[in-house]
Amino acid sequence: MIIASYKYNPIDFSHILGLLDDLTTFYNLHNEYINDKTQSKRFALEKHGEDLFFTIKHRALEGAITGTTAHELREHMEELLYID
């Protein structure tokens, strides 16, 4: 369940293979980490962040999303990962 408001709604990417699930999971892990800043939650968030990075990259290479959208998604993801 996504609690916080995020820049990109995963539902907007429901037609793109893997992006809905990976973005939803990333947001859920981010919420868990914000609520309980343990090392294990941080590790899970970072690990899934890597998975999401490659999902975004592959969808851009396939042409499912534009390079601009991919870049913006990655920047948003990095902001969430590295700015607490």
XYZ file of C-alpha atoms in Angstrom:
84
model
C 0.000 0.000 0.000
C 1.441 3.349 -1.028
C 1.039 5.867 1.780
C 2.953 8.940 0.692
C 2.282 11.011 -2.377
C 4.866 10.522 -5.087
C 5.672 12.375 -8.281
C 4.813 9.377 -10.497
C 1.738 7.228 -10.010
C 2.489 3.562 -10.755
C -0.991 3.163 -12.305
C 0.104 5.509 -15.090
C 2.582 2.813 -16.138
C 0.236 -0.174 -15.907
C 0.492 -0.766 -19.660
C 4.295 -1.108 -19.486
C 5.764 -4.502 -18.639
C 7.027 -4.667 -15.048
C 6.966 -0.962 -14.334
C 3.704 -0.904 -12.362
C 4.860 -3.659 -10.007
C 8.453 -2.471 -9.641
C 7.498 1.153 -9.007
C 4.792 0.141 -6.509
C 7.219 -2.110 -4.650
C 9.856 0.625 -4.605
C 7.400 3.145 -3.140
C 6.219 0.626 -0.542
C 9.800 -0.137 0.486
C 10.517 3.595 0.644
C 7.537 4.077 2.976
C 8.701 1.196 5.157
C 12.177 2.699 5.387
C 10.841 6.180 6.217
C 8.747 4.677 9.026
C 11.540 2.424 10.359
C 15.048 3.463 9.353
C 16.796 0.177 9.963
C 19.762 -1.101 8.000
C 17.776 -4.056 6.641
C 15.001 -1.821 5.315
C 17.601 0.468 3.726
C 19.269 -2.513 2.073
C 15.925 -3.792 0.715
C 15.126 -0.339 -0.675
C 18.520 0.022 -2.341
C 18.402 -3.509 -3.763
C 14.982 -2.964 -5.277
C 16.141 0.453 -6.500
C 18.732 -1.373 -8.604
C 16.037 -3.656 -10.017
C 13.817 -0.678 -10.821
C 16.732 1.130 -12.491
C 17.187 -1.780 -14.901
C 13.442 -2.134 -15.531
C 13.320 1.545 -16.496
C 16.433 1.167 -18.657
C 15.045 -1.869 -20.500
C 11.653 -0.268 -21.124
C 13.404 2.802 -22.568
C 15.587 0.653 -24.824
C 12.483 -1.176 -26.044
C 10.740 2.126 -26.732
C 7.951 1.508 -24.199
C 8.867 4.793 -22.493
C 10.798 7.745 -23.856
C 14.367 8.482 -22.875
C 13.153 11.650 -21.196
C 10.601 9.767 -19.095
C 13.218 7.156 -18.185
C 15.643 9.896 -17.127
C 12.986 11.651 -15.035
C 11.944 8.384 -13.365
C 15.562 7.557 -12.499
C 16.143 11.048 -11.089
C 12.998 10.768 -8.956
C 14.067 7.342 -7.738
C 17.548 8.608 -6.844
C 16.053 11.559 -4.952
C 14.050 9.123 -2.854
C 17.044 6.861 -2.306
C 19.609 9.453 -1.344
C 17.739 12.376 0.168
C 16.128 11.634 3.513
